Amino acid sequence: LQSRGCISKKNGEGMYKHGENLKLLDEGSIFIADSVVIGKDVTIYERNRIEGNTVIGDGAVILPGNYIVDTVIGRNTTFNQSQSEGASVGDGVYVGPFARLRPGAKILDGAKIGNFVEIKNATVGEGTKVSHLAYVGDADLGGGCNIGCGAIFVNYDGKSKHRTTVGDNCFIGSNCNIIAPVTIENNSYIVAGTTVTDRVLEDDFVIGRVRAERKPGRAHKYLKHFINPKE
């Protein structure tokens, strides 16, 4: 198998640099650097660029449109239209579409990193799901957690970076702000829209919202500023 000059071959120890049963779909649109090591039964689709000290485990599937550099990818893991640099990804992980793994990202077995999620210098525990529109920076997440849409781990105060620790089996709802440095212990539940600034203890249920205030009959005052409002 060949892709732009990079050929499957054995090294001096008898290991395949590009393993058995490697499938390259549309080879002309794939770039694989000579430094990359690929296991057996791997499938790489069109429009992928794989560089640096990247290692791809057995049975992995690299769907179209990824940029992967200096990343270790585990067995039976799938990448879908995403970028990864300096990351470590375990077995049975799904990444993407449109995810970004930055240096220091460590994704453990069975986790899910979904669309428009960015992970930087953080560990995502086994089976934890960060499914969409979230930023996890300078954090350690336990296993079995759910991180909701729009959740932000606020790691930077304008001067220094700070770290967050989240235990196992925690639920962090949509649109939460987790202000580091802070610890959230095991089996905690953070309600959507909550800003967390203090330690959350095990089995805590945390809610912090500004109550909505309803003003009857006032909407027309503001709607009149629209162009061509509906009668």
CSV table of C-alpha atoms in Angstrom, one decimal:
chain,number,residue,atom,x,y,z
A,1,LEU,CA,0.0,0.0,0.0
A,2,GLN,CA,1.3,3.4,-0.9
A,3,SER,CA,0.1,7.0,-0.2
A,4,ARG,CA,2.2,9.8,-1.6
A,5,GLY,CA,5.5,8.0,-1.2
A,6,CYS,CA,4.8,6.5,2.2
A,7,ILE,CA,5.0,2.7,1.9
A,8,SER,CA,4.0,-0.1,4.2
A,9,LYS,CA,7.2,-1.8,5.4
A,10,LYS,CA,8.8,-3.6,8.3
A,11,ASN,CA,11.3,-2.0,10.5
A,12,GLY,CA,14.4,-3.6,12.0
A,13,GLU,CA,12.3,-5.3,14.8
A,14,GLY,CA,10.0,-7.0,12.4
A,15,MET,CA,7.0,-4.7,13.3
A,16,TYR,CA,4.9,-3.3,10.5
A,17,LYS,CA,5.2,0.4,10.3
A,18,HIS,CA,1.9,0.3,8.4
A,19,GLY,CA,0.2,-2.9,9.6
A,20,GLU,CA,-1.6,-5.7,7.8
A,21,ASN,CA,-4.9,-5.0,6.1
A,22,LEU,CA,-4.5,-1.3,6.0
A,23,LYS,CA,-7.2,0.2,3.8
A,24,LEU,CA,-6.5,3.6,2.2
A,25,LEU,CA,-9.6,4.9,0.4
A,26,ASP,CA,-8.7,7.5,-2.3
A,27,GLU,CA,-5.0,7.3,-1.8
A,28,GLY,CA,-4.3,10.4,-3.8
A,29,SER,CA,-6.0,12.6,-1.2
A,30,ILE,CA,-4.2,11.1,1.8
A,31,PHE,CA,-0.9,12.1,3.3
A,32,ILE,CA,0.8,9.9,5.8
A,33,ALA,CA,4.3,10.8,7.0
A,34,ASP,CA,7.1,8.2,7.2
A,35,SER,CA,7.2,8.7,11.0
A,36,VAL,CA,3.6,7.4,11.5
A,37,VAL,CA,3.0,3.9,12.9
A,38,ILE,CA,-0.2,2.2,12.0
A,39,GLY,CA,-1.6,-1.1,13.4
A,40,LYS,CA,-3.5,-3.8,11.5
A,41,ASP,CA,-7.1,-3.6,10.1
A,42,VAL,CA,-7.1,0.2,10.0
A,43,THR,CA,-9.2,2.1,7.6
A,44,ILE,CA,-8.3,5.6,6.5
A,45,TYR,CA,-10.7,7.5,4.3
A,46,GLU,CA,-10.1,10.3,1.9
A,47,ARG,CA,-8.7,13.8,2.7
A,48,ASN,CA,-6.7,13.0,5.8
A,49,ARG,CA,-3.2,14.3,6.8
A,50,ILE,CA,-1.4,12.3,9.4
A,51,GLU,CA,2.0,13.5,10.6
A,52,GLY,CA,4.7,13.4,13.3
A,53,ASN,CA,5.0,10.7,16.0
A,54,THR,CA,1.4,9.5,15.5
A,55,VAL,CA,0.5,5.9,16.4
A,56,ILE,CA,-2.8,4.4,15.2
A,57,GLY,CA,-4.0,1.3,17.0
A,58,ASP,CA,-5.6,-1.8,15.5
A,59,GLY,CA,-9.0,-1.5,14.0
A,60,ALA,CA,-9.1,2.3,14.1
A,61,VAL,CA,-11.2,4.1,11.5
A,62,ILE,CA,-10.1,7.5,10.3
A,63,LEU,CA,-13.1,9.0,8.5
A,64,PRO,CA,-12.7,11.8,5.9
A,65,GLY,CA,-11.2,15.2,6.7
A,66,ASN,CA,-8.9,14.9,9.8
A,67,TYR,CA,-5.6,16.5,10.6
A,68,ILE,CA,-3.7,14.4,13.1
A,69,VAL,CA,-0.2,15.1,14.4
A,70,ASP,CA,1.9,13.6,17.3
A,71,THR,CA,-1.2,11.7,18.6
A,72,VAL,CA,-1.5,8.2,20.0
A,73,ILE,CA,-4.8,6.6,18.9
A,74,GLY,CA,-6.1,3.4,20.6
A,75,ARG,CA,-7.7,0.3,19.2
A,76,ASN,CA,-11.1,0.6,17.5
A,77,THR,CA,-11.2,4.3,17.9
A,78,THR,CA,-12.9,6.6,15.3
A,79,PHE,CA,-11.9,10.0,14.2
A,80,ASN,CA,-14.4,12.1,12.2
A,81,GLN,CA,-13.4,15.5,10.6
A,82,SER,CA,-11.4,16.6,13.5
A,83,GLN,CA,-8.0,18.0,14.5
A,84,SER,CA,-5.6,16.5,17.1
A,85,GLU,CA,-2.1,17.6,18.1
A,86,GLY,CA,-0.1,16.1,20.9
A,87,ALA,CA,-3.0,14.1,22.3
A,88,SER,CA,-3.5,10.6,23.6
A,89,VAL,CA,-6.7,8.8,22.8
A,90,GLY,CA,-7.7,5.4,24.2
A,91,ASP,CA,-9.6,2.4,22.9
A,92,GLY,CA,-13.1,2.6,21.6
A,93,VAL,CA,-13.3,6.4,21.6
A,94,TYR,CA,-15.3,8.4,19.1
A,95,VAL,CA,-13.9,11.9,18.2
A,96,GLY,CA,-15.9,14.4,16.1
A,97,PRO,CA,-17.1,15.7,13.9
A,98,PHE,CA,-15.3,19.0,14.2
A,99,ALA,CA,-13.6,18.4,17.5
A,100,ARG,CA,-10.2,19.8,18.5
A,101,LEU,CA,-7.7,18.0,20.7
A,102,ARG,CA,-4.9,20.2,21.8
A,103,PRO,CA,-1.6,19.3,23.4
A,104,GLY,CA,-2.0,17.5,26.7
A,105,ALA,CA,-5.4,16.1,25.9
A,106,LYS,CA,-5.8,12.6,27.3
A,107,ILE,CA,-9.0,10.8,26.3
A,108,LEU,CA,-9.5,7.5,28.1
A,109,ASP,CA,-11.2,4.3,26.8
A,110,GLY,CA,-14.8,4.5,25.7
A,111,ALA,CA,-15.2,8.3,25.9
A,112,LYS,CA,-16.9,10.5,23.4
A,113,ILE,CA,-15.7,13.9,22.2
A,114,GLY,CA,-18.4,15.4,20.0
A,115,ASN,CA,-18.9,18.2,17.6
A,116,PHE,CA,-17.3,21.6,18.3
A,117,VAL,CA,-15.7,20.4,21.5
A,118,GLU,CA,-12.2,21.6,22.4
A,119,ILE,CA,-10.0,19.7,24.9
A,120,LYS,CA,-6.7,21.3,26.1
A,121,ASN,CA,-4.3,19.9,28.7
A,122,ALA,CA,-7.1,17.8,30.2
A,123,THR,CA,-8.0,14.2,31.0
A,124,VAL,CA,-11.4,12.9,30.0
A,125,GLY,CA,-12.2,9.7,32.0
A,126,GLU,CA,-13.4,6.3,30.8
A,127,GLY,CA,-16.9,6.5,29.3
A,128,THR,CA,-17.3,10.2,29.8
A,129,LYS,CA,-19.3,12.1,27.2
A,130,VAL,CA,-18.5,15.6,26.1
A,131,SER,CA,-20.9,15.6,23.2
A,132,HIS,CA,-21.2,19.1,21.8
A,133,LEU,CA,-20.1,22.8,22.0
A,134,ALA,CA,-17.9,22.6,25.1
A,135,TYR,CA,-14.5,23.7,26.3
A,136,VAL,CA,-12.5,21.6,28.7
A,137,GLY,CA,-9.2,23.2,29.5
A,138,ASP,CA,-6.8,22.3,32.3
A,139,ALA,CA,-9.1,19.8,33.9
A,140,ASP,CA,-9.3,16.2,35.0
A,141,LEU,CA,-12.6,14.6,34.5
A,142,GLY,CA,-13.5,11.2,36.0
A,143,GLY,CA,-15.2,8.3,34.4
A,144,GLY,CA,-18.9,8.0,33.6
A,145,CYS,CA,-19.5,11.8,33.5
A,146,ASN,CA,-21.8,13.7,31.2
A,147,ILE,CA,-20.7,17.3,30.2
A,148,GLY,CA,-23.6,19.2,28.7
A,149,CYS,CA,-23.8,21.4,25.6
A,150,GLY,CA,-22.2,24.8,26.2
A,151,ALA,CA,-20.4,23.8,29.4
A,152,ILE,CA,-17.2,25.8,29.9
A,153,PHE,CA,-14.3,25.0,32.2
A,154,VAL,CA,-13.1,28.6,32.9
A,155,ASN,CA,-9.4,28.1,33.4
A,156,TYR,CA,-7.9,31.6,32.8
A,157,ASP,CA,-8.3,34.6,35.1
A,158,GLY,CA,-6.4,37.0,32.8
A,159,LYS,CA,-3.1,36.2,34.5
A,160,SER,CA,-2.8,32.6,35.4
A,161,LYS,CA,-4.2,29.2,34.3
A,162,HIS,CA,-6.0,27.2,37.0
A,163,ARG,CA,-7.1,23.5,37.1
A,164,THR,CA,-10.5,21.8,37.8
A,165,THR,CA,-11.0,18.3,39.1
A,166,VAL,CA,-14.3,16.4,38.5
A,167,GLY,CA,-14.9,13.1,40.1
A,168,ASP,CA,-16.7,10.0,38.7
A,169,ASN,CA,-20.3,9.8,37.6
A,170,CYS,CA,-20.9,13.6,37.6
A,171,PHE,CA,-23.6,15.4,35.6
A,172,ILE,CA,-22.7,18.9,34.5
A,173,GLY,CA,-25.7,20.4,32.7
A,174,SER,CA,-25.8,22.6,29.6
A,175,ASN,CA,-24.4,26.1,29.7
A,176,CYS,CA,-22.6,25.7,33.0
A,177,ASN,CA,-19.5,27.7,33.9
A,178,ILE,CA,-17.0,25.9,36.1
A,179,ILE,CA,-14.6,28.5,37.5
A,180,ALA,CA,-11.2,27.1,38.3
A,181,PRO,CA,-9.6,26.3,40.6
A,182,VAL,CA,-12.4,24.1,41.9
A,183,THR,CA,-13.1,20.5,42.7
A,184,ILE,CA,-16.4,18.6,42.0
A,185,GLU,CA,-16.6,15.4,43.9
A,186,ASN,CA,-18.1,12.1,42.8
A,187,ASN,CA,-21.7,11.6,42.0
A,188,SER,CA,-22.6,15.3,41.9
A,189,TYR,CA,-25.3,17.0,39.8
A,190,ILE,CA,-24.8,20.5,38.5
A,191,VAL,CA,-28.0,21.9,37.0
A,192,ALA,CA,-28.0,23.6,33.6
A,193,GLY,CA,-27.1,27.3,33.7
A,194,THR,CA,-25.2,27.1,37.0
A,195,THR,CA,-21.9,28.9,37.6
A,196,VAL,CA,-19.7,26.9,40.0
A,197,THR,CA,-17.1,28.8,42.1
A,198,ASP,CA,-16.8,26.6,45.2
A,199,ARG,CA,-16.1,23.0,46.0
A,200,VAL,CA,-18.9,20.6,45.3
A,201,LEU,CA,-19.2,17.7,47.7
A,202,GLU,CA,-20.1,14.1,46.9
A,203,ASP,CA,-23.9,13.7,46.1
A,204,ASP,CA,-24.4,17.5,46.0
A,205,PHE,CA,-27.2,18.9,43.8
A,206,VAL,CA,-26.1,22.4,42.8
A,207,ILE,CA,-28.3,25.0,41.1
A,208,GLY,CA,-27.5,28.7,40.7
A,209,ARG,CA,-29.6,30.8,38.4
A,210,VAL,CA,-31.1,34.3,38.2
A,211,ARG,CA,-34.8,33.9,38.4
A,212,ALA,CA,-36.6,35.1,35.3
A,213,GLU,CA,-39.0,38.0,35.8
A,214,ARG,CA,-42.1,38.3,33.7
A,215,LYS,CA,-43.5,41.7,32.7
A,216,PRO,CA,-47.0,41.3,31.3
A,217,GLY,CA,-48.0,43.5,28.4
A,218,ARG,CA,-44.5,45.1,27.9
A,219,ALA,CA,-43.2,43.2,24.8
A,220,HIS,CA,-44.7,45.6,22.3
A,221,LYS,CA,-42.5,48.4,23.6
A,222,TYR,CA,-39.5,46.6,22.3
A,223,LEU,CA,-41.0,44.8,19.3
A,224,LYS,CA,-41.8,48.2,17.7
A,225,HIS,CA,-38.2,48.7,16.9
A,226,PHE,CA,-38.2,45.8,14.5
A,227,ILE,CA,-38.4,46.6,10.8
A,228,ASN,CA,-41.8,45.6,9.4
A,229,PRO,CA,-43.1,43.9,12.6
A,230,LYS,CA,-45.8,41.4,12.1
A,231,GLU,CA,-49.3,42.8,12.9
